[in-house]
Tab-separated table of C-alpha atoms in Angstrom:
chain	number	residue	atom	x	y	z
A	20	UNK	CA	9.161	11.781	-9.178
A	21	UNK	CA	10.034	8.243	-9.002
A	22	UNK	CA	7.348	5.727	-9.596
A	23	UNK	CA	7.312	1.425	-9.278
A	24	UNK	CA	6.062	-0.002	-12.220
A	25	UNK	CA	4.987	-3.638	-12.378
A	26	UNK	CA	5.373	-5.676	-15.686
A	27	UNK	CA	3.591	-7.761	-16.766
A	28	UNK	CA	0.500	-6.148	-15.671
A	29	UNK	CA	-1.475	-10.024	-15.452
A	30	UNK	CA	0.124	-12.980	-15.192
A	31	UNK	CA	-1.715	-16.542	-15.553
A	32	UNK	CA	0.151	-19.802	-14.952
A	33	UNK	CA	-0.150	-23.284	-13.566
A	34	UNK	CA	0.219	-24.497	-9.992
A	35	UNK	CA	4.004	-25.160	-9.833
A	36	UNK	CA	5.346	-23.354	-12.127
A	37	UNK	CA	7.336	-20.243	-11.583
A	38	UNK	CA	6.124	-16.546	-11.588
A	39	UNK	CA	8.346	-14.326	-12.576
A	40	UNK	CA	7.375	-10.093	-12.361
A	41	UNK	CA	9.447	-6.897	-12.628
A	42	UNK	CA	9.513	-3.378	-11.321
A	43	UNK	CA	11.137	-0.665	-12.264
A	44	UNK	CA	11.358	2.655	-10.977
A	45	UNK	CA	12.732	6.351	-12.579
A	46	UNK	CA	14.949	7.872	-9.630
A	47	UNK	CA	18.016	6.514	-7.050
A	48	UNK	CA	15.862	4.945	-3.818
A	49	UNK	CA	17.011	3.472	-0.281
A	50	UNK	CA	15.154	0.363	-0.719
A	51	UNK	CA	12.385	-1.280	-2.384
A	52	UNK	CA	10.051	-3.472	-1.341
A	53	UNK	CA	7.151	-5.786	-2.344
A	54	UNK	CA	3.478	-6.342	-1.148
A	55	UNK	CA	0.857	-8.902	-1.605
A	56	UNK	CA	-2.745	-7.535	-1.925
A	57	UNK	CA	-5.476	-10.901	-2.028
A	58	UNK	CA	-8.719	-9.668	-3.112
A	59	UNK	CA	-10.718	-7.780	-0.836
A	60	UNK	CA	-8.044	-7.417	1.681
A	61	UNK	CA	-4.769	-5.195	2.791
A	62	UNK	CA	-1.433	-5.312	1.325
A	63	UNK	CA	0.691	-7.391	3.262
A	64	UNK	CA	4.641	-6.622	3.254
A	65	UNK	CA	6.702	-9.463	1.536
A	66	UNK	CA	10.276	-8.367	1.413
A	67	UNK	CA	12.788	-5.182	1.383
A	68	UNK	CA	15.550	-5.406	-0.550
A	69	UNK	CA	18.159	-2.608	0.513
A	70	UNK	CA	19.804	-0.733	-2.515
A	71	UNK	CA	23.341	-1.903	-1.208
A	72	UNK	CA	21.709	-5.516	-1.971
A	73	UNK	CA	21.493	-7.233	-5.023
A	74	UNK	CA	19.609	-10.451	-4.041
A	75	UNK	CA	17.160	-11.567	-1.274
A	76	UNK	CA	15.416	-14.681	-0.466
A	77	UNK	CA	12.281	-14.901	2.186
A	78	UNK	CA	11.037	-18.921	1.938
A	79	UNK	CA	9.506	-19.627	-1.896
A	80	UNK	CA	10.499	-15.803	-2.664
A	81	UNK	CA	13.134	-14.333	-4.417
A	82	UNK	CA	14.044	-10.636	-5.178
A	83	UNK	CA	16.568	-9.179	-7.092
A	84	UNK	CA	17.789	-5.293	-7.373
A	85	UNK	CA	20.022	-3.776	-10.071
A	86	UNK	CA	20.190	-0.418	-9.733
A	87	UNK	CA	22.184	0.187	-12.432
A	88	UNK	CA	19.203	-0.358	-14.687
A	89	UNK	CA	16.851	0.593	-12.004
A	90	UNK	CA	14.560	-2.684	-11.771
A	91	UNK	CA	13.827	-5.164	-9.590
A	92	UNK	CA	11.894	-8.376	-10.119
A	93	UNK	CA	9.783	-10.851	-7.892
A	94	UNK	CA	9.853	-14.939	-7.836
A	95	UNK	CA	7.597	-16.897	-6.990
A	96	UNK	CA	8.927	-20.310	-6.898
A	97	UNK	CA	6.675	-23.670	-7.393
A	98	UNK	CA	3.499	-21.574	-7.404
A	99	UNK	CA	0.358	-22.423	-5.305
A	100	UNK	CA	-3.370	-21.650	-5.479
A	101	UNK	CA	-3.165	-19.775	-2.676
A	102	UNK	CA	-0.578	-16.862	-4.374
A	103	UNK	CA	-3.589	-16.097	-6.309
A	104	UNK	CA	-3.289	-12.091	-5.887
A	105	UNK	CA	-1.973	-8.940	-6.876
A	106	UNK	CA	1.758	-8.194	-6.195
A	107	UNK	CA	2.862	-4.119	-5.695
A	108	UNK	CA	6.645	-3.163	-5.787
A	109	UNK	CA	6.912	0.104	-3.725
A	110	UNK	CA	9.939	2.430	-4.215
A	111	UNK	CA	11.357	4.052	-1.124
A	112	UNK	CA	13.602	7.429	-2.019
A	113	UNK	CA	14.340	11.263	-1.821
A	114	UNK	CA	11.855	10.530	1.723
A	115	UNK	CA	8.897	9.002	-0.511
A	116	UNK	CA	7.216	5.924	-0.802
A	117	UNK	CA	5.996	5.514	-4.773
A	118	UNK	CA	3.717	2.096	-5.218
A	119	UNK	CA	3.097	0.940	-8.702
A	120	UNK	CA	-0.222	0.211	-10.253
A	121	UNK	CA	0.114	-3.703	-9.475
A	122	UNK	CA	0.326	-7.074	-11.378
A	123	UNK	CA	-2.336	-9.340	-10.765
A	124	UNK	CA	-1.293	-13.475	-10.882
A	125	UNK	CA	-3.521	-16.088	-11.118
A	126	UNK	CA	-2.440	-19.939	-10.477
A	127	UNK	CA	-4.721	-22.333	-11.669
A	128	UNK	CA	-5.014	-25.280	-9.921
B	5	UNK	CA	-0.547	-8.367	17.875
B	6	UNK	CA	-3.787	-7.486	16.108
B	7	UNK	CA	-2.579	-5.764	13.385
B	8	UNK	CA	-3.943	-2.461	11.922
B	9	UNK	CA	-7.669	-2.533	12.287
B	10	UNK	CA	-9.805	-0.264	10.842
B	11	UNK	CA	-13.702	0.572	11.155
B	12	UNK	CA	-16.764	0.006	9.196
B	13	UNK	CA	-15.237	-2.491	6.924
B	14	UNK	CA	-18.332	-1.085	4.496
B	15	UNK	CA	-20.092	2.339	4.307
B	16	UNK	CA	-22.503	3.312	2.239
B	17	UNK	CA	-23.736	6.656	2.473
B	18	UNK	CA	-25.945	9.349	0.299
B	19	UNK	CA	-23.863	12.407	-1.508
B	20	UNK	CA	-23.626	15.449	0.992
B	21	UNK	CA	-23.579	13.369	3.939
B	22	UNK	CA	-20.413	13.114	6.521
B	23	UNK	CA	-18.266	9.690	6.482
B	24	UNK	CA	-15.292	8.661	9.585
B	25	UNK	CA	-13.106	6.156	8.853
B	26	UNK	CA	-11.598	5.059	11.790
B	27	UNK	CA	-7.956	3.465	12.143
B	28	UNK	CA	-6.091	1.837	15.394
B	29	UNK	CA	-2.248	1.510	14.072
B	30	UNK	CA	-0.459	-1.279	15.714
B	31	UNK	CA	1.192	-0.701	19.181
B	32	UNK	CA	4.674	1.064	19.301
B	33	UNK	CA	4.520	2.171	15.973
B	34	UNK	CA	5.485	6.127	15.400
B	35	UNK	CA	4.145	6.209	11.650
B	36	UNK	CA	0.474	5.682	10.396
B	37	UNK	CA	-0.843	6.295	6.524
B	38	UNK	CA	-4.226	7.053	5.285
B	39	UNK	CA	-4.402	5.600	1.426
B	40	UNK	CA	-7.073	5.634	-1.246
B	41	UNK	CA	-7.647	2.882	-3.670
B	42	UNK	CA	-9.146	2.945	-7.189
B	43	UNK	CA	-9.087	0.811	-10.120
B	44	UNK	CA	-8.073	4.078	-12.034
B	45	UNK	CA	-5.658	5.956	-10.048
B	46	UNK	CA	-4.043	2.564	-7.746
B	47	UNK	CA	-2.691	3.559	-4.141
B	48	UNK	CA	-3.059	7.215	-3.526
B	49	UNK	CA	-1.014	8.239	-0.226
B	50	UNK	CA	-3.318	10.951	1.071
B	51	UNK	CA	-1.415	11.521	4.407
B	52	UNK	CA	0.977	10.674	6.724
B	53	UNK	CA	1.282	11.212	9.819
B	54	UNK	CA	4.423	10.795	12.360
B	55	UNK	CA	4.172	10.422	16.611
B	56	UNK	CA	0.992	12.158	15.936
B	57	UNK	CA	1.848	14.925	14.099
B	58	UNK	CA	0.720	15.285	10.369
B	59	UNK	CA	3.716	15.159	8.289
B	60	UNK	CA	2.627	15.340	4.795
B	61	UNK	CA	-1.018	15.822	3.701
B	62	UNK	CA	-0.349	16.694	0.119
B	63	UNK	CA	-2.131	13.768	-1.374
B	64	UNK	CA	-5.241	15.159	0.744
B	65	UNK	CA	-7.835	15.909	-2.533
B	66	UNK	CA	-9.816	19.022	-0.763
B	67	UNK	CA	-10.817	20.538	1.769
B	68	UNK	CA	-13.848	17.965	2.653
B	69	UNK	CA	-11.349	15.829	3.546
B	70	UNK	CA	-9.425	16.306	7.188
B	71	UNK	CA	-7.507	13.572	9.326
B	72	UNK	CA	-6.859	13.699	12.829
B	73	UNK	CA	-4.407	11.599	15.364
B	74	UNK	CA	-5.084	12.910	18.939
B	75	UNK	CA	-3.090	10.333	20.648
B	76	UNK	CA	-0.882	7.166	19.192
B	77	UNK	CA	-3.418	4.591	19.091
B	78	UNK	CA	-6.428	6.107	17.245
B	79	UNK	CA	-6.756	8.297	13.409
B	80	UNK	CA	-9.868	9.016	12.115
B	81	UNK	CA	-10.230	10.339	8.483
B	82	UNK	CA	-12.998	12.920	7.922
B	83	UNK	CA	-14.881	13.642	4.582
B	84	UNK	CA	-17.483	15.853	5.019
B	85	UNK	CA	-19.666	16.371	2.212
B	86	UNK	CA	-19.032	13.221	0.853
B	87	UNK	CA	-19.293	13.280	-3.277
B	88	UNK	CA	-19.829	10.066	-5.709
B	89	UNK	CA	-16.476	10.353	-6.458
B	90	UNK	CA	-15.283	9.795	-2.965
B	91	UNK	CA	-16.465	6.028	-3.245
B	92	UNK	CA	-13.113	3.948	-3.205
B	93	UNK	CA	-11.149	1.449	-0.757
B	94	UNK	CA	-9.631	3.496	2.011
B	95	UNK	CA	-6.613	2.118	3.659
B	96	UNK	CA	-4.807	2.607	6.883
B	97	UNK	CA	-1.516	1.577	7.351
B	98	UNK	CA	1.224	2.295	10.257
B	99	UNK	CA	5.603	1.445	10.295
B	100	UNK	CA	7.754	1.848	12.846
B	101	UNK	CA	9.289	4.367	11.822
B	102	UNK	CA	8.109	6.467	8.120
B	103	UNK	CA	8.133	4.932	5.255
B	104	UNK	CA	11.300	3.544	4.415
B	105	UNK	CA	10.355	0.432	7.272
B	106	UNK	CA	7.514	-2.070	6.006
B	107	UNK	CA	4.228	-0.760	5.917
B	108	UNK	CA	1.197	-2.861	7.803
B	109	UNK	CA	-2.168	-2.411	6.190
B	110	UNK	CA	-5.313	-2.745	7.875
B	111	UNK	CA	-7.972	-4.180	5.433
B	112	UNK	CA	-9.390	-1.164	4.614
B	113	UNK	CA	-12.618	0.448	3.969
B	114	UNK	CA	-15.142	-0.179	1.377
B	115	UNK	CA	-16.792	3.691	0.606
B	116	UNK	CA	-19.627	3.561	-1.511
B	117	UNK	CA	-21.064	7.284	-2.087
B	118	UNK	CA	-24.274	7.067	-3.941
């Protein structure tokens, strides 16, 4: 079964730099898309990439797919405090949803 | 639009006892999720549900646990006895249409079975 994987697993940088995390995932999917869980809340839906596509943008976010090497990886541009949170990549394929385990980033002020 | 809301935000109960979570999905969507969270296992799906009817329930652990959707606007997940290892953050979450459309959570519930 296909599964997203995050990596790295924590990530800790400055406000305004740029955070950079990856996903990858084991079998062909539709789309994939990425969540944003702040602590003590829901995941919130950031941005589908379709597998036709290859790049995405959505504001201070960019996604990339190659499916070639089945990955995917998240951008965070000119961080803030408040992206302070855990960040799922979620696989869609074969009819299933897989979510990985989650990377957790932390920008210090 | 209120988004998914779901009900207690926090339950604490005694081992044996029965726990309802309850969910309202947003309005006009067809698809709504019951998930488990744990710092050991991440995002469990448990079920799924589609225009009411459950669709797959294969992430459902046992038998104490049931979900219902009598009408489009209302789920309730059932765990009856509950058991320490029950205690986890349960989400509901509905789409528009499965799960290949964005998912909304609600912000979950907080089980803690003592």
């Amino acid at each position: 079964s296909q599964q997203g994987e995050e990596d790295p697993q924590a990530l800790s940088i400055q406000e305004g730099e740029n955070a950079t995390m990856n996903c990858s995932y084991k079998t062909s999917i539709n789309n994939l898309q990425w969540y944003r869980q702040n602590s003590g809340r829901g995941l919130v839906h950031l941005i589908l990439i379709r597998s036709n596509e290859r790049e995405k943008h959505s504001g201070r976010l960019r996604v990339t797919l190659d499916t070639s090497k089945k990955s995917s990886s998240l951008l965070i541009t000119a961080s803030r405090a408040a992206d302070t949170a855990s960040y799922f990549c979620a696989a869609y394929g074969n009819n299933r949803l897989a979510f990985g385990k989650g990377n957790q980033v932390v920008v210090i002020p | 639009d209120a988004g998914v809301i779901q009900s207690p935000r926090h339950e604490v109960t005694e081992m044996g006892q029965e726990v309802t979570l309850r969910c309202k999905p947003i309005s006009g969507h067809n698809s709504l999720f019951w998930y488990r969270q744990t710092m050991m296992r991440g995002l469990e799906l448990l079920i799924y549900f589609n225009n009411n009817v459950p669709i797959d329930d294969s992430g459902m652990p046992e038998d104490r646990f049931s979900a219902k959707m009598p009408n489009a606007s209302f789920s309730t997940l059932k765990i009856q006895p509950s058991e320490p290892r029950d205690s986890a953050v349960y989400f509901c979450a509905s789409s528009l249409w499965g799960e290949e459309s964005p998912l909304h959570f609600g912000n979950g519930t907080r089980l803690t079975v003592t």
